[in-house]
Amino acid sequence: MSYKKRLLKEIEKVPDDKIPQLHKIIHLLTTELIPKTKMTGNRGSLKGIWKDSQIDESLFTKAKKSLFPYKHK
């Protein structure tokens, strides 16, 4: 008999009022035991994301100063 069938038999023995708690436990176990799927790396294009945006040069200057304060002393 497979483990899956054994588990199903055990679950059938659990009283209905305890099923929500059992579900939480099983959910936690499966999220920890089953490896996460890896990202494929195929994102698609971001071309056109800034279309029609107008960015003032002063915004770039402020951003550079906040990120690299040692260069602007």
PDB file of N, CA and C in Angstrom:
ATOM      1  N   MET A   1       0.851  -1.182   0.000  1.00  0.00           N
ATOM      2  CA  MET A   1       0.000   0.000   0.000  1.00  0.00           C
ATOM      3  C   MET A   1       0.894   1.243   0.000  1.00  0.00           C
ATOM      4  N   SER A   2       0.543   2.230  -0.838  1.00  0.00           N
ATOM      5  CA  SER A   2       1.366   3.436  -0.936  1.00  0.00           C
ATOM      6  C   SER A   2       1.142   4.342   0.279  1.00  0.00           C
ATOM      7  N   TYR A   3       2.132   5.203   0.493  1.00  0.00           N
ATOM      8  CA  TYR A   3       2.032   6.133   1.608  1.00  0.00           C
ATOM      9  C   TYR A   3       0.842   7.081   1.429  1.00  0.00           C
ATOM     10  N   LYS A   4       0.575   7.452   0.201  1.00  0.00           N
ATOM     11  CA  LYS A   4      -0.537   8.353  -0.061  1.00  0.00           C
ATOM     12  C   LYS A   4      -1.856   7.713   0.377  1.00  0.00           C
ATOM     13  N   LYS A   5      -2.032   6.446   0.052  1.00  0.00           N
ATOM     14  CA  LYS A   5      -3.244   5.727   0.449  1.00  0.00           C
ATOM     15  C   LYS A   5      -3.316   5.599   1.968  1.00  0.00           C
ATOM     16  N   ARG A   6      -2.165   5.362   2.590  1.00  0.00           N
ATOM     17  CA  ARG A   6      -2.129   5.270   4.053  1.00  0.00           C
ATOM     18  C   ARG A   6      -2.548   6.584   4.693  1.00  0.00           C
ATOM     19  N   LEU A   7      -2.020   7.677   4.147  1.00  0.00           N
ATOM     20  CA  LEU A   7      -2.377   8.991   4.671  1.00  0.00           C
ATOM     21  C   LEU A   7      -3.868   9.267   4.517  1.00  0.00           C
ATOM     22  N   LEU A   8      -4.407   8.919   3.360  1.00  0.00           N
ATOM     23  CA  LEU A   8      -5.833   9.143   3.131  1.00  0.00           C
ATOM     24  C   LEU A   8      -6.682   8.347   4.119  1.00  0.00           C
ATOM     25  N   LYS A   9      -6.269   7.115   4.417  1.00  0.00           N
ATOM     26  CA  LYS A   9      -6.988   6.304   5.404  1.00  0.00           C
ATOM     27  C   LYS A   9      -6.933   6.954   6.782  1.00  0.00           C
ATOM     28  N   GLU A  10      -5.765   7.472   7.139  1.00  0.00           N
ATOM     29  CA  GLU A  10      -5.621   8.132   8.426  1.00  0.00           C
ATOM     30  C   GLU A  10      -6.491   9.394   8.494  1.00  0.00           C
ATOM     31  N   ILE A  11      -6.522  10.129   7.416  1.00  0.00           N
ATOM     32  CA  ILE A  11      -7.318  11.360   7.373  1.00  0.00           C
ATOM     33  C   ILE A  11      -8.798  11.039   7.530  1.00  0.00           C
ATOM     34  N   GLU A  12      -9.239   9.941   6.953  1.00  0.00           N
ATOM     35  CA  GLU A  12     -10.645   9.541   7.072  1.00  0.00           C
ATOM     36  C   GLU A  12     -11.035   9.284   8.526  1.00  0.00           C
ATOM     37  N   LYS A  13     -10.091   8.935   9.361  1.00  0.00           N
ATOM     38  CA  LYS A  13     -10.358   8.662  10.772  1.00  0.00           C
ATOM     39  C   LYS A  13     -10.490   9.940  11.608  1.00  0.00           C
ATOM     40  N   VAL A  14     -10.040  11.066  11.083  1.00  0.00           N
ATOM     41  CA  VAL A  14     -10.041  12.319  11.826  1.00  0.00           C
ATOM     42  C   VAL A  14     -11.478  12.856  11.893  1.00  0.00           C
ATOM     43  N   PRO A  15     -11.916  13.261  13.084  1.00  0.00           N
ATOM     44  CA  PRO A  15     -13.261  13.836  13.223  1.00  0.00           C
ATOM     45  C   PRO A  15     -13.402  15.127  12.397  1.00  0.00           C
ATOM     46  N   ASP A  16     -14.608  15.373  11.899  1.00  0.00           N
ATOM     47  CA  ASP A  16     -14.853  16.534  11.028  1.00  0.00           C
ATOM     48  C   ASP A  16     -14.481  17.856  11.680  1.00  0.00           C
ATOM     49  N   ASP A  17     -14.672  17.976  12.976  1.00  0.00           N
ATOM     50  CA  ASP A  17     -14.367  19.245  13.629  1.00  0.00           C
ATOM     51  C   ASP A  17     -12.865  19.509  13.738  1.00  0.00           C
ATOM     52  N   LYS A  18     -12.054  18.480  13.526  1.00  0.00           N
ATOM     53  CA  LYS A  18     -10.591  18.630  13.587  1.00  0.00           C
ATOM     54  C   LYS A  18      -9.960  18.808  12.202  1.00  0.00           C
ATOM     55  N   ILE A  19     -10.758  18.669  11.162  1.00  0.00           N
ATOM     56  CA  ILE A  19     -10.235  18.769   9.787  1.00  0.00           C
ATOM     57  C   ILE A  19      -9.594  20.139   9.515  1.00  0.00           C
ATOM     58  N   PRO A  20     -10.178  21.258   9.952  1.00  0.00           N
ATOM     59  CA  PRO A  20      -9.501  22.550   9.693  1.00  0.00           C
ATOM     60  C   PRO A  20      -8.091  22.619  10.294  1.00  0.00           C
ATOM     61  N   GLN A  21      -7.919  22.084  11.493  1.00  0.00           N
ATOM     62  CA  GLN A  21      -6.590  22.084  12.118  1.00  0.00           C
ATOM     63  C   GLN A  21      -5.635  21.177  11.338  1.00  0.00           C
ATOM     64  N   LEU A  22      -6.136  20.038  10.910  1.00  0.00           N
ATOM     65  CA  LEU A  22      -5.317  19.122  10.128  1.00  0.00           C
ATOM     66  C   LEU A  22      -4.917  19.757   8.799  1.00  0.00           C
ATOM     67  N   HIS A  23      -5.841  20.478   8.212  1.00  0.00           N
ATOM     68  CA  HIS A  23      -5.542  21.156   6.950  1.00  0.00           C
ATOM     69  C   HIS A  23      -4.407  22.152   7.132  1.00  0.00           C
ATOM     70  N   LYS A  24      -4.445  22.921   8.210  1.00  0.00           N
ATOM     71  CA  LYS A  24      -3.373  23.889   8.481  1.00  0.00           C
ATOM     72  C   LYS A  24      -2.030  23.190   8.610  1.00  0.00           C
ATOM     73  N   ILE A  25      -2.029  22.069   9.321  1.00  0.00           N
ATOM     74  CA  ILE A  25      -0.782  21.327   9.525  1.00  0.00           C
ATOM     75  C   ILE A  25      -0.251  20.793   8.196  1.00  0.00           C
ATOM     76  N   ILE A  26      -1.123  20.202   7.417  1.00  0.00           N
ATOM     77  CA  ILE A  26      -0.707  19.649   6.119  1.00  0.00           C
ATOM     78  C   ILE A  26      -0.221  20.767   5.204  1.00  0.00           C
ATOM     79  N   HIS A  27      -0.921  21.883   5.222  1.00  0.00           N
ATOM     80  CA  HIS A  27      -0.510  23.012   4.383  1.00  0.00           C
ATOM     81  C   HIS A  27       0.887  23.507   4.770  1.00  0.00           C
ATOM     82  N   LEU A  28       1.136  23.637   6.060  1.00  0.00           N
ATOM     83  CA  LEU A  28       2.461  24.070   6.515  1.00  0.00           C
ATOM     84  C   LEU A  28       3.545  23.076   6.110  1.00  0.00           C
ATOM     85  N   LEU A  29       3.249  21.810   6.264  1.00  0.00           N
ATOM     86  CA  LEU A  29       4.227  20.785   5.878  1.00  0.00           C
ATOM     87  C   LEU A  29       4.523  20.827   4.384  1.00  0.00           C
ATOM     88  N   THR A  30       3.488  20.915   3.584  1.00  0.00           N
ATOM     89  CA  THR A  30       3.721  20.899   2.133  1.00  0.00           C
ATOM     90  C   THR A  30       4.455  22.146   1.668  1.00  0.00           C
ATOM     91  N   THR A  31       4.173  23.290   2.277  1.00  0.00           N
ATOM     92  CA  THR A  31       4.891  24.495   1.852  1.00  0.00           C
ATOM     93  C   THR A  31       6.356  24.437   2.253  1.00  0.00           C
ATOM     94  N   GLU A  32       6.676  23.718   3.316  1.00  0.00           N
ATOM     95  CA  GLU A  32       8.067  23.581   3.739  1.00  0.00           C
ATOM     96  C   GLU A  32       8.789  22.446   3.014  1.00  0.00           C
ATOM     97  N   LEU A  33       8.086  21.383   2.686  1.00  0.00           N
ATOM     98  CA  LEU A  33       8.727  20.203   2.100  1.00  0.00           C
ATOM     99  C   LEU A  33       8.844  20.255   0.584  1.00  0.00           C
ATOM    100  N   ILE A  34       7.885  20.889  -0.070  1.00  0.00           N
ATOM    101  CA  ILE A  34       7.903  20.941  -1.530  1.00  0.00           C
ATOM    102  C   ILE A  34       8.757  22.128  -1.957  1.00  0.00           C
ATOM    103  N   PRO A  35       9.786  21.888  -2.771  1.00  0.00           N
ATOM    104  CA  PRO A  35      10.663  22.991  -3.188  1.00  0.00           C
ATOM    105  C   PRO A  35       9.892  24.007  -4.037  1.00  0.00           C
ATOM    106  N   LYS A  36      10.269  25.244  -3.857  1.00  0.00           N
ATOM    107  CA  LYS A  36       9.652  26.324  -4.626  1.00  0.00           C
ATOM    108  C   LYS A  36      10.098  26.210  -6.075  1.00  0.00           C
ATOM    109  N   THR A  37       9.220  26.598  -6.997  1.00  0.00           N
ATOM    110  CA  THR A  37       9.586  26.576  -8.403  1.00  0.00           C
ATOM    111  C   THR A  37      10.549  27.719  -8.683  1.00  0.00           C
ATOM    112  N   LYS A  38      11.494  27.460  -9.548  1.00  0.00           N
ATOM    113  CA  LYS A  38      12.484  28.477  -9.888  1.00  0.00           C
ATOM    114  C   LYS A  38      11.919  29.400 -10.952  1.00  0.00           C
ATOM    115  N   MET A  39      12.383  30.634 -10.922  1.00  0.00           N
ATOM    116  CA  MET A  39      11.990  31.594 -11.937  1.00  0.00           C
ATOM    117  C   MET A  39      12.630  31.178 -13.255  1.00  0.00           C
ATOM    118  N   THR A  40      11.892  31.321 -14.322  1.00  0.00           N
ATOM    119  CA  THR A  40      12.399  30.897 -15.620  1.00  0.00           C
ATOM    120  C   THR A  40      13.395  31.874 -16.203  1.00  0.00           C
ATOM    121  N   GLY A  41      13.356  33.108 -15.762  1.00  0.00           N
ATOM    122  CA  GLY A  41      14.279  34.102 -16.302  1.00  0.00           C
ATOM    123  C   GLY A  41      13.778  34.728 -17.591  1.00  0.00           C
ATOM    124  N   ASN A  42      12.612  34.332 -18.034  1.00  0.00           N
ATOM    125  CA  ASN A  42      12.035  34.872 -19.254  1.00  0.00           C
ATOM    126  C   ASN A  42      10.986  35.903 -18.866  1.00  0.00           C
ATOM    127  N   ARG A  43      11.432  37.142 -18.666  1.00  0.00           N
ATOM    128  CA  ARG A  43      10.581  38.183 -18.152  1.00  0.00           C
ATOM    129  C   ARG A  43       9.769  38.919 -19.200  1.00  0.00           C
ATOM    130  N   GLY A  44      10.260  38.996 -20.374  1.00  0.00           N
ATOM    131  CA  GLY A  44       9.604  39.836 -21.364  1.00  0.00           C
ATOM    132  C   GLY A  44      10.225  41.223 -21.353  1.00  0.00           C
ATOM    133  N   SER A  45       9.749  42.044 -22.212  1.00  0.00           N
ATOM    134  CA  SER A  45      10.352  43.361 -22.410  1.00  0.00           C
ATOM    135  C   SER A  45       9.736  44.427 -21.515  1.00  0.00           C
ATOM    136  N   LEU A  46      10.560  45.341 -21.079  1.00  0.00           N
ATOM    137  CA  LEU A  46      10.091  46.516 -20.363  1.00  0.00           C
ATOM    138  C   LEU A  46      10.080  47.733 -21.287  1.00  0.00           C
ATOM    139  N   LYS A  47      10.271  47.454 -22.566  1.00  0.00           N
ATOM    140  CA  LYS A  47      10.315  48.524 -23.553  1.00  0.00           C
ATOM    141  C   LYS A  47       9.001  49.312 -23.499  1.00  0.00           C
ATOM    142  N   GLY A  48       9.124  50.612 -23.439  1.00  0.00           N
ATOM    143  CA  GLY A  48       7.956  51.474 -23.444  1.00  0.00           C
ATOM    144  C   GLY A  48       7.376  51.768 -22.078  1.00  0.00           C
ATOM    145  N   ILE A  49       7.996  51.266 -21.017  1.00  0.00           N
ATOM    146  CA  ILE A  49       7.441  51.474 -19.686  1.00  0.00           C
ATOM    147  C   ILE A  49       7.462  52.952 -19.283  1.00  0.00           C
ATOM    148  N   TRP A  50       8.437  53.692 -19.774  1.00  0.00           N
ATOM    149  CA  TRP A  50       8.550  55.106 -19.426  1.00  0.00           C
ATOM    150  C   TRP A  50       8.020  56.003 -20.541  1.00  0.00           C
ATOM    151  N   LYS A  51       7.242  55.460 -21.442  1.00  0.00           N
ATOM    152  CA  LYS A  51       6.729  56.206 -22.583  1.00  0.00           C
ATOM    153  C   LYS A  51       5.999  57.469 -22.110  1.00  0.00           C
ATOM    154  N   ASP A  52       6.296  58.563 -22.736  1.00  0.00           N
ATOM    155  CA  ASP A  52       5.680  59.861 -22.459  1.00  0.00           C
ATOM    156  C   ASP A  52       5.967  60.396 -21.061  1.00  0.00           C
ATOM    157  N   SER A  53       6.924  59.821 -20.351  1.00  0.00           N
ATOM    158  CA  SER A  53       7.296  60.343 -19.039  1.00  0.00           C
ATOM    159  C   SER A  53       8.323  61.445 -19.206  1.00  0.00           C
ATOM    160  N   GLN A  54       8.181  62.469 -18.401  1.00  0.00           N
ATOM    161  CA  GLN A  54       9.148  63.552 -18.429  1.00  0.00           C
ATOM    162  C   GLN A  54       9.824  63.610 -17.070  1.00  0.00           C
ATOM    163  N   ILE A  55      11.123  63.419 -17.070  1.00  0.00           N
ATOM    164  CA  ILE A  55      11.877  63.413 -15.825  1.00  0.00           C
ATOM    165  C   ILE A  55      12.875  64.553 -15.861  1.00  0.00           C
ATOM    166  N   ASP A  56      12.766  65.405 -14.875  1.00  0.00           N
ATOM    167  CA  ASP A  56      13.641  66.564 -14.755  1.00  0.00           C
ATOM    168  C   ASP A  56      15.030  66.094 -14.325  1.00  0.00           C
ATOM    169  N   GLU A  57      16.064  66.714 -14.860  1.00  0.00           N
ATOM    170  CA  GLU A  57      17.448  66.365 -14.526  1.00  0.00           C
ATOM    171  C   GLU A  57      17.729  66.539 -13.034  1.00  0.00           C
ATOM    172  N   SER A  58      17.018  67.454 -12.381  1.00  0.00           N
ATOM    173  CA  SER A  58      17.239  67.675 -10.946  1.00  0.00           C
ATOM    174  C   SER A  58      16.857  66.438 -10.133  1.00  0.00           C
ATOM    175  N   LEU A  59      15.907  65.652 -10.617  1.00  0.00           N
ATOM    176  CA  LEU A  59      15.537  64.416  -9.927  1.00  0.00           C
ATOM    177  C   LEU A  59      16.694  63.422  -9.945  1.00  0.00           C
ATOM    178  N   PHE A  60      17.369  63.341 -11.080  1.00  0.00           N
ATOM    179  CA  PHE A  60      18.533  62.458 -11.169  1.00  0.00           C
ATOM    180  C   PHE A  60      19.634  62.927 -10.220  1.00  0.00           C
ATOM    181  N   THR A  61      19.840  64.231 -10.163  1.00  0.00           N
ATOM    182  CA  THR A  61      20.871  64.788  -9.286  1.00  0.00           C
ATOM    183  C   THR A  61      20.560  64.481  -7.830  1.00  0.00           C
ATOM    184  N   LYS A  62      19.310  64.677  -7.417  1.00  0.00           N
ATOM    185  CA  LYS A  62      18.912  64.372  -6.042  1.00  0.00           C
ATOM    186  C   LYS A  62      19.111  62.889  -5.732  1.00  0.00           C
ATOM    187  N   ALA A  63      18.718  62.054  -6.667  1.00  0.00           N
ATOM    188  CA  ALA A  63      18.845  60.611  -6.451  1.00  0.00           C
ATOM    189  C   ALA A  63      20.314  60.219  -6.306  1.00  0.00           C
ATOM    190  N   LYS A  64      21.159  60.751  -7.158  1.00  0.00           N
ATOM    191  CA  LYS A  64      22.590  60.446  -7.078  1.00  0.00           C
ATOM    192  C   LYS A  64      23.169  60.894  -5.741  1.00  0.00           C
ATOM    193  N   LYS A  65      22.770  62.080  -5.284  1.00  0.00           N
ATOM    194  CA  LYS A  65      23.280  62.594  -4.008  1.00  0.00           C
ATOM    195  C   LYS A  65      22.823  61.721  -2.840  1.00  0.00           C
ATOM    196  N   SER A  66      21.578  61.221  -2.911  1.00  0.00           N
ATOM    197  CA  SER A  66      21.095  60.403  -1.798  1.00  0.00           C
ATOM    198  C   SER A  66      21.723  59.009  -1.811  1.00  0.00           C
ATOM    199  N   LEU A  67      22.017  58.492  -2.989  1.00  0.00           N
ATOM    200  CA  LEU A  67      22.618  57.160  -3.086  1.00  0.00           C
ATOM    201  C   LEU A  67      24.126  57.178  -2.890  1.00  0.00           C
ATOM    202  N   PHE A  68      24.761  58.258  -3.359  1.00  0.00           N
ATOM    203  CA  PHE A  68      26.232  58.332  -3.306  1.00  0.00           C
ATOM    204  C   PHE A  68      26.659  59.654  -2.660  1.00  0.00           C
ATOM    205  N   PRO A  69      26.353  59.848  -1.359  1.00  0.00           N
ATOM    206  CA  PRO A  69      26.679  61.137  -0.722  1.00  0.00           C
ATOM    207  C   PRO A  69      28.173  61.420  -0.656  1.00  0.00           C
ATOM    208  N   TYR A  70      29.003  60.386  -0.644  1.00  0.00           N
ATOM    209  CA  TYR A  70      30.449  60.584  -0.566  1.00  0.00           C
ATOM    210  C   TYR A  70      31.026  61.203  -1.836  1.00  0.00           C
ATOM    211  N   LYS A  71      30.322  61.115  -2.943  1.00  0.00           N
ATOM    212  CA  LYS A  71      30.824  61.696  -4.191  1.00  0.00           C
ATOM    213  C   LYS A  71      30.462  63.180  -4.310  1.00  0.00           C
ATOM    214  N   HIS A  72      29.561  63.664  -3.477  1.00  0.00           N
ATOM    215  CA  HIS A  72      29.073  65.026  -3.615  1.00  0.00           C
ATOM    216  C   HIS A  72      29.472  65.892  -2.429  1.00  0.00           C
ATOM    217  N   LYS A  73      30.619  65.630  -1.825  1.00  0.00           N
ATOM    218  CA  LYS A  73      31.093  66.454  -0.703  1.00  0.00           C
ATOM    219  C   LYS A  73      32.117  67.448  -1.165  1.00  0.00           C
TER     220      LYS A  73
END
